[in-house]
Tab-separated table of C-alpha atoms in Angstrom:
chain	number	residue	atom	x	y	z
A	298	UNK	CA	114.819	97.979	115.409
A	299	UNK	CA	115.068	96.386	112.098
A	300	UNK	CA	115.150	99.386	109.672
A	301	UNK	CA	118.209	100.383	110.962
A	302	UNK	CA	120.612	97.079	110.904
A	303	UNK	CA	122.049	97.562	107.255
A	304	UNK	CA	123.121	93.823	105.859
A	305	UNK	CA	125.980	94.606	103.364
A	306	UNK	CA	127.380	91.998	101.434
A	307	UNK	CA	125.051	89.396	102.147
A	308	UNK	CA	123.488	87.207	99.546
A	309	UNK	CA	119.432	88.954	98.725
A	310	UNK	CA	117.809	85.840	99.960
A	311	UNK	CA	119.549	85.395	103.405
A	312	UNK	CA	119.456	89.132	103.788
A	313	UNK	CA	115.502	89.231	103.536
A	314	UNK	CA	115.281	86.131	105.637
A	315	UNK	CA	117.264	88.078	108.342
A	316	UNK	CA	115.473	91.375	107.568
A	317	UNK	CA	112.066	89.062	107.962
A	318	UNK	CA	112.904	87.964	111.351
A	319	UNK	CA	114.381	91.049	112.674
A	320	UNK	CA	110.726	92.970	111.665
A	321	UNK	CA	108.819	89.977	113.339
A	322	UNK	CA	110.752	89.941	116.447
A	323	UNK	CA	110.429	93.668	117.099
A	324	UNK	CA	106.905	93.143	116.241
A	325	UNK	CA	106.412	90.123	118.503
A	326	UNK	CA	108.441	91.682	121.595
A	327	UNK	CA	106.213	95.158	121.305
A	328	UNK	CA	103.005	92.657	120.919
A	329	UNK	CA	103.846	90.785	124.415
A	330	UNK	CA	105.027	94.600	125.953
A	331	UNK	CA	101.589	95.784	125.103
A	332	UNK	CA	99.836	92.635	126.535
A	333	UNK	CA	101.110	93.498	129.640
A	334	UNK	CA	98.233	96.443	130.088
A	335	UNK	CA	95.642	94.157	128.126
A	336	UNK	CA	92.212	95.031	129.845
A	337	UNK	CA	88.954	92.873	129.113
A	338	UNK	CA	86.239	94.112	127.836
A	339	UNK	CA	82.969	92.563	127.492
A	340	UNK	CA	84.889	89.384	127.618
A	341	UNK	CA	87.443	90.494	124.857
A	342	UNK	CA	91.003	90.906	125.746
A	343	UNK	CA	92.217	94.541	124.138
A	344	UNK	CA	95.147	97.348	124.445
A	345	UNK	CA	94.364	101.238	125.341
A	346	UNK	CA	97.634	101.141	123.662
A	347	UNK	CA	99.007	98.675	120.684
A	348	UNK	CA	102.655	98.986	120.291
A	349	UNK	CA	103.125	96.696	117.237
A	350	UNK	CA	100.889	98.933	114.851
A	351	UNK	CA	103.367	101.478	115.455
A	352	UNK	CA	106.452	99.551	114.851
A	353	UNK	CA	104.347	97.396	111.468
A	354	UNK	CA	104.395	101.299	110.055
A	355	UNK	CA	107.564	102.387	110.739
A	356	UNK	CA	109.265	99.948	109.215
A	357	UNK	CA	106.873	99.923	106.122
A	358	UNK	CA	108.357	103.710	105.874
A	359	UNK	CA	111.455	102.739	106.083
A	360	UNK	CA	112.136	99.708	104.796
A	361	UNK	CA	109.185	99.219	102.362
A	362	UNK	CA	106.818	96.619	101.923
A	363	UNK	CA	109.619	93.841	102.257
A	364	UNK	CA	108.638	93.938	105.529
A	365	UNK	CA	105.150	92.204	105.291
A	366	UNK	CA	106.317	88.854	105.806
A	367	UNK	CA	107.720	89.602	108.855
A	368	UNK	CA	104.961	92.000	110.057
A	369	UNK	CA	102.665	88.811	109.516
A	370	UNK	CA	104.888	86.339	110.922
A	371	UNK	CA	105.269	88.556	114.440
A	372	UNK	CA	101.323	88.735	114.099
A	373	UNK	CA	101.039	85.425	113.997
A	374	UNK	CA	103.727	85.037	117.169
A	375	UNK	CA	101.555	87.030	119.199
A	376	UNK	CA	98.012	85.879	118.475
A	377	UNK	CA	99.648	82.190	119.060
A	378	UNK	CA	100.586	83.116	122.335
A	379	UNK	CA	97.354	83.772	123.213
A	380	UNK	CA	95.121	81.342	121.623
A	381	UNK	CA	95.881	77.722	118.981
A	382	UNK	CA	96.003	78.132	115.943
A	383	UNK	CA	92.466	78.641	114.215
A	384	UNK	CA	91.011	80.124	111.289
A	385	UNK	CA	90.447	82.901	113.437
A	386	UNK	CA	93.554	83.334	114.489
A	387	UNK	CA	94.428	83.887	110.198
A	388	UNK	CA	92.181	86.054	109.597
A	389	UNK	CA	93.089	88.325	112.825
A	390	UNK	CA	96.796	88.376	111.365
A	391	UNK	CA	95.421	89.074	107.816
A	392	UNK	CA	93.778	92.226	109.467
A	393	UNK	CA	97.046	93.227	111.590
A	394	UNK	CA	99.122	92.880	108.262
A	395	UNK	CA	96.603	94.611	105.601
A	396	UNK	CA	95.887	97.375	108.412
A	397	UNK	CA	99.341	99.283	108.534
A	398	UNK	CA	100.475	98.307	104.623
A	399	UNK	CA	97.343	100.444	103.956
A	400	UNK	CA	98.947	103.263	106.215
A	401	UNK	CA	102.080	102.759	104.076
A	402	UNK	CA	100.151	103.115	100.739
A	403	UNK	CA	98.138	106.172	101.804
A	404	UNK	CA	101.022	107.763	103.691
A	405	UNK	CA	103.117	107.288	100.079
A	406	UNK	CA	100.140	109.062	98.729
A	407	UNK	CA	100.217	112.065	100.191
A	408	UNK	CA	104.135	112.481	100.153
A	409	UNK	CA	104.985	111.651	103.774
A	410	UNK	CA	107.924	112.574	104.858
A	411	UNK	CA	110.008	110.655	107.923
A	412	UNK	CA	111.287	113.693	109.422
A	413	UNK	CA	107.309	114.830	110.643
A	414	UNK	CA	108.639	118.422	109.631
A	415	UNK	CA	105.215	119.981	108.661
A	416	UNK	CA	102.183	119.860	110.218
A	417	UNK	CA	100.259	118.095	107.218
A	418	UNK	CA	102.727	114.709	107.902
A	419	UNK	CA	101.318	114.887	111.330
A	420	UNK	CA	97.593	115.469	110.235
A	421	UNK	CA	98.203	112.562	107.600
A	422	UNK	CA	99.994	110.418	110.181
A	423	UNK	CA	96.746	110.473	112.509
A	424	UNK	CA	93.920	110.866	110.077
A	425	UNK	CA	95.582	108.681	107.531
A	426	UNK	CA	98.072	106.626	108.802
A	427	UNK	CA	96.194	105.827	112.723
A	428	UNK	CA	92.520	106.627	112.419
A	429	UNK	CA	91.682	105.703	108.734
A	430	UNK	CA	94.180	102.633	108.190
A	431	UNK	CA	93.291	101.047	111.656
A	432	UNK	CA	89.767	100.458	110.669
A	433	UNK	CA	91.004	97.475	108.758
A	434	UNK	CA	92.448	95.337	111.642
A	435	UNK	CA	89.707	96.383	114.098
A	436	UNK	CA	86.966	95.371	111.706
A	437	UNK	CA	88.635	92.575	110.517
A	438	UNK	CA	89.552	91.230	114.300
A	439	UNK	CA	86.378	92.060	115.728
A	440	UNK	CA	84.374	90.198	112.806
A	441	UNK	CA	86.684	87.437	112.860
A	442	UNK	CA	85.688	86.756	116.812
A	443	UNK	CA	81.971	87.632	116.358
A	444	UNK	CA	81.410	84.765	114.024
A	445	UNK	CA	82.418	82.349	116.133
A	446	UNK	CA	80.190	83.461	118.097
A	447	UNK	CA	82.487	84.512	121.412
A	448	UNK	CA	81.203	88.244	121.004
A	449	UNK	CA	77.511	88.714	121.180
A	450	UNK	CA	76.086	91.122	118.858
A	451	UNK	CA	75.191	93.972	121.178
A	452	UNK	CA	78.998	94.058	122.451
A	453	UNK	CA	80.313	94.404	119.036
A	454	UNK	CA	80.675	98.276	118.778
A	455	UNK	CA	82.134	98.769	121.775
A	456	UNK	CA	84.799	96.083	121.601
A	457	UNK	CA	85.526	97.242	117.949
A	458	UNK	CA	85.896	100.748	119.375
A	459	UNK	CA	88.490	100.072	121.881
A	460	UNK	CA	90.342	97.707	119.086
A	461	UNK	CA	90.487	100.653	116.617
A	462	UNK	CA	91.457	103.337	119.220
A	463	UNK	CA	94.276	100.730	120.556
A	464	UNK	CA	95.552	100.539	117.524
A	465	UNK	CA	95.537	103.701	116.113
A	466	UNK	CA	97.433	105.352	119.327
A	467	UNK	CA	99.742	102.707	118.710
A	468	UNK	CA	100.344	104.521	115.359
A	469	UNK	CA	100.036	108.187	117.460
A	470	UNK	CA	102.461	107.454	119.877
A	471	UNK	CA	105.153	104.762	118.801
A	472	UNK	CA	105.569	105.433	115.136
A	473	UNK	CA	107.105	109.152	115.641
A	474	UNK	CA	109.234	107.536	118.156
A	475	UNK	CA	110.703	104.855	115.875
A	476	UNK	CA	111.227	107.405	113.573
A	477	UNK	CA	112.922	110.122	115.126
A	478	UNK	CA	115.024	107.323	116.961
A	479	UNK	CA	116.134	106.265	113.078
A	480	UNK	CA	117.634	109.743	112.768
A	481	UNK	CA	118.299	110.802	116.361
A	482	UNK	CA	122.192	111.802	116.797
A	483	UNK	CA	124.137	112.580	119.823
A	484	UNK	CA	123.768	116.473	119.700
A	485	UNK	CA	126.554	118.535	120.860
A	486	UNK	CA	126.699	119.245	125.103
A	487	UNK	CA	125.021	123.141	125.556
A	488	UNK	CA	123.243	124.651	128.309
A	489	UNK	CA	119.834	123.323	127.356
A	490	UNK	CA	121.162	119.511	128.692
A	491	UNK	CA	120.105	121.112	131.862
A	492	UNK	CA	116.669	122.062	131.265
A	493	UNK	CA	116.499	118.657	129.103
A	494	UNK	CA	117.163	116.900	132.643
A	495	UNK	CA	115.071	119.184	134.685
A	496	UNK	CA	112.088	118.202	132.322
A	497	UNK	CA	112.719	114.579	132.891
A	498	UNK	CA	113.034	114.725	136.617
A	499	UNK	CA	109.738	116.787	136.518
A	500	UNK	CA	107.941	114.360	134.681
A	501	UNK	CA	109.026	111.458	136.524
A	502	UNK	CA	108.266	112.992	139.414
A	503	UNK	CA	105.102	114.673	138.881
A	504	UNK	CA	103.349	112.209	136.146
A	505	UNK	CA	102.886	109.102	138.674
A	506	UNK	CA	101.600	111.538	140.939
A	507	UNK	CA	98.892	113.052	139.093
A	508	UNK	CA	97.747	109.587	137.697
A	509	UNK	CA	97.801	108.053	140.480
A	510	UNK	CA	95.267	110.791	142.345
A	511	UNK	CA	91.488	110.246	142.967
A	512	UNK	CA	90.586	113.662	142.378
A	513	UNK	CA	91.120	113.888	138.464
A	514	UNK	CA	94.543	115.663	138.095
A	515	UNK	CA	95.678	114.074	134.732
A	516	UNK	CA	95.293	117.402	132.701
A	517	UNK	CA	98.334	118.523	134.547
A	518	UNK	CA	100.334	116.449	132.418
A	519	UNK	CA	99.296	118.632	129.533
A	520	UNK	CA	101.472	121.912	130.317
A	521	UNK	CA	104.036	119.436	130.853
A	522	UNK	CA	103.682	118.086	127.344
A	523	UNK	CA	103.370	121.736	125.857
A	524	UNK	CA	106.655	122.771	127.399
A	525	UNK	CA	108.431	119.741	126.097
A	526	UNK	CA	107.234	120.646	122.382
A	527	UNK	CA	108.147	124.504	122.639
A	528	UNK	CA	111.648	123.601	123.802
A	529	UNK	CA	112.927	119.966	122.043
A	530	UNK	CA	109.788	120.025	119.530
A	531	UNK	CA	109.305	115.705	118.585
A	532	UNK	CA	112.210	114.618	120.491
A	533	UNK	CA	110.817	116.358	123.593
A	534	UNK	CA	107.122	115.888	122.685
A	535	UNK	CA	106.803	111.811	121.865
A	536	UNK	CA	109.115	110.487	124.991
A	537	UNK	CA	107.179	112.472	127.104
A	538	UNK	CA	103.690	111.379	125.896
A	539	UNK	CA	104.833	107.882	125.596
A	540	UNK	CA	105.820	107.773	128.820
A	541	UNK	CA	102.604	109.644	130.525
A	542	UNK	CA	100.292	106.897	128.600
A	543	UNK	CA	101.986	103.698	129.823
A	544	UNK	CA	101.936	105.684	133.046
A	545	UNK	CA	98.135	106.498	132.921
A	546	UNK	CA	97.774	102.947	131.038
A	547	UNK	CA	99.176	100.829	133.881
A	548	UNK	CA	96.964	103.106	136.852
A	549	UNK	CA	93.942	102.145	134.767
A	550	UNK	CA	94.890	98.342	134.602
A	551	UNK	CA	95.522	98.658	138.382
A	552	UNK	CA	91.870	100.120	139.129
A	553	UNK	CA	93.665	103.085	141.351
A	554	UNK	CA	93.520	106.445	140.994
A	555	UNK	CA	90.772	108.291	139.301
A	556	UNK	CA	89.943	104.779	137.363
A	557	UNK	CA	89.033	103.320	141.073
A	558	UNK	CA	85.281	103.213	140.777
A	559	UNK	CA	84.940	103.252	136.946
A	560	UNK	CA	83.877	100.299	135.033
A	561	UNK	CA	85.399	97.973	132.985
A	562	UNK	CA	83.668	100.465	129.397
A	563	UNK	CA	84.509	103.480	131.586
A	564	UNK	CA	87.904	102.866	132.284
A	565	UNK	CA	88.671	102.131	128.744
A	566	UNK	CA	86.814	105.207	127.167
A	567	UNK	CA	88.311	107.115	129.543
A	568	UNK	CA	91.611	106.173	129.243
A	569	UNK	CA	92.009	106.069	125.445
A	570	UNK	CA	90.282	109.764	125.132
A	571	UNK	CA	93.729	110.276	127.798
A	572	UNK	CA	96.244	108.983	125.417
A	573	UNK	CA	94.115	110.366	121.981
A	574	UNK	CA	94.144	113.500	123.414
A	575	UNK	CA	98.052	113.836	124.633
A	576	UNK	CA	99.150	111.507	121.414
A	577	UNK	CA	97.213	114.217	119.568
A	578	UNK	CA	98.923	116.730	121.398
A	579	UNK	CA	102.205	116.161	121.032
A	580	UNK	CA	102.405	115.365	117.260
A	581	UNK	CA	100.704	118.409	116.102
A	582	UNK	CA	102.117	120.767	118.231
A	583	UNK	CA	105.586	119.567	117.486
A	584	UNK	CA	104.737	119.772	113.640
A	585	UNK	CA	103.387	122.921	114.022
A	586	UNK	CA	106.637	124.061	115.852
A	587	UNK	CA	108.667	122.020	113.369
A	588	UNK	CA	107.656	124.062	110.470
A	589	UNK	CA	107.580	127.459	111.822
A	590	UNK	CA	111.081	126.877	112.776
A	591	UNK	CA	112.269	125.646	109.232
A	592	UNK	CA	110.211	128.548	107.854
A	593	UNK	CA	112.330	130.812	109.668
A	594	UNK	CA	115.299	129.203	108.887
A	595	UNK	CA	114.868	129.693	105.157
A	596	UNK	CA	113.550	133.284	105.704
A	597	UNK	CA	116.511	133.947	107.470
A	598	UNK	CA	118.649	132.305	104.535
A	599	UNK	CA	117.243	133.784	101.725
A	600	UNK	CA	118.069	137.144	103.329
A	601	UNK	CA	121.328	136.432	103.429
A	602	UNK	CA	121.922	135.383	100.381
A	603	UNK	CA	120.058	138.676	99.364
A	604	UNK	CA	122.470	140.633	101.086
A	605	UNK	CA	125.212	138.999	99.853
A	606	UNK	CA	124.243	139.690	96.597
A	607	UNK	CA	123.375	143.063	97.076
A	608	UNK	CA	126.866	143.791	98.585
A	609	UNK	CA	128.522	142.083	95.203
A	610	UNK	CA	126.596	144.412	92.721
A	611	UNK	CA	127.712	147.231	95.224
A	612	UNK	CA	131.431	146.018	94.898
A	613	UNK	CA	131.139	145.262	91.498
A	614	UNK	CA	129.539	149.004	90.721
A	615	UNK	CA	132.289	150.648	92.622
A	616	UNK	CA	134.943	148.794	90.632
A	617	UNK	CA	133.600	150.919	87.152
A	618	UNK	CA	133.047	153.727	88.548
A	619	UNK	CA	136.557	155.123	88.578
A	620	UNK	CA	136.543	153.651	84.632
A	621	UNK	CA	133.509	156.155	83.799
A	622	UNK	CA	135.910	159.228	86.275
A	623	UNK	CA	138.592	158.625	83.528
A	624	UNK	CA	136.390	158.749	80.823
């Protein structure tokens, strides 16, 4: 990912050209990932899942705004792959661009911090940063094709509905990711590498399984997703979520499982109240974890510190008290 390649020594100009292109090709490569489980509906082509609204925000956060151009240009990559280049096709980008630099700006707001260490960065990360800021590129998009006159007018709500909710798990789901992979570090071999692989094996094992069922087994995936947050908090939370909604995301693209008879409106309400509701899950039950951990920590550290200084008044005390004897 961009934000992390540090350029040192490189003149400013070629080192924002580079920067520019790095942020447009991770855009671009997430934008043709996600287009692989495209669905149509009512004749537009959308994402249960958009990748590149999650990747456009994390780099904002971590790079700053620099990173417009090249969250434009990668726009502009991807909507050229699927269509010439039209007035539509600016003002979609316009949307995809103005969308997450509005997450950045409200996120800023608030004091966001990267680390998603208390539960109001995950409530502003969803209400904020996904559900409010997405509006823009959904509205925008969806507005964009309706006056040309591809959409008709009694489609428009529900195509704008799956646009928004595509986007904004994009934000849900990916952004935590790309952030906790900026600060991830290879942590120390203990015993809990074991129960870190038996999770994995579990979930490989069991998610295909239930998604892939015609009786409606999907919740299973949710103790699944609980266990991962009690024990590894985000890093166990997000990986597992992410990978149970491209899971769930490809069965529905497939028509099997419990998507079989469903229609095309169906499948996708269905499947995006699916990835809302585990994308949901896993943030804010790893914030809540999060904090109640660090709250414990600096319970446990200020009573330490009070009992080392209660033990140097007692040493202190006991040094002039055989002073006051002799007196």
């Amino acid at each position: 990912m961009a934000a992390v390649v540090r350029i040192h020594g490189w003149p400013r100009p070629v080192a924002l050209l580079v920067e520019t292109l790095l942020v447009a090709g991770c855009y671009y490569g997430a934008g043709r990932l996600g287009l692989l489980l495209r669905l149509v509906v009512e004749g537009a082509v959308v994402t249960p899942l958009w990748p590149p609204t999650g990747v456009a925000v994390a780099c904002l956060l971590l790079r700053g705004p620099r990173c417009l151009p090249g969250i434009a240009l990668g726009s502009l990559l991807v909507v050229m792959s699927l269509t010439t280049l039209r007035p539509t096709a600016v003002g979609i980008v316009a949307g995809n661009t103005a969308a997450p630099a509005c997450a950045y700006v409200l996120l800023r707001a608030v004091g966001f911090r990267l680390d998603l260490s208390r539960l109001r960065d995950g409530l502003a990360l969803v209400f904020l940063g996904a559900l409010t800021a997405m509006v823009i590129s959904s509205a925008v998009g969806v507005g964009v094709i309706h006056s040309t006159d591809r959409l008709d007018t009694a489609h428009f709500w529900t195509v704008w509905l799956a646009w928004w909710a595509g986007d904004a798990m994009g934000v849900v789901i990916v952004t935590p990711m790309l952030l906790l992979l900026y600060r991830a570090r290879w942590p120390p071999p203990t015993r809990r590498w074991r129960e870190a692989v038996g999770l994995a094996l579990v979930l490989c094992v069991l998610i295909p399984l239930v998604t892939r069922s015609s009786i409606g087994l999907m919740f299973l995936v949710f103790p699944l997703l609980i266990w991962a947050a009690l024990r590894f908090e985000l890093a166990g939370s997000m990986p597992c979520a992410l990978l149970a909604s491209v899971l769930v995301t490809v069965t529905a693209s497939d028509g099997a499982g419990a998507f079989g008879r469903l229609s095309p409106d169906q499948v996708m309400l269905k499947l995006q109240a699916f990835n809302g509701a585990i994308g949901l899950t896993a943030l804010l039950l790893s914030a809540v974890i999060t904090e109640q951990h660090n709250t414990r920590r600096s319970v446990e550290r200020a009573c330490q510190e009070l009992v080392e200084a209660l033990e140097h008044l007692s040493a202190g005390s006991g040094r002039r008290q055989p002073g006051q004897d002799g007196d």
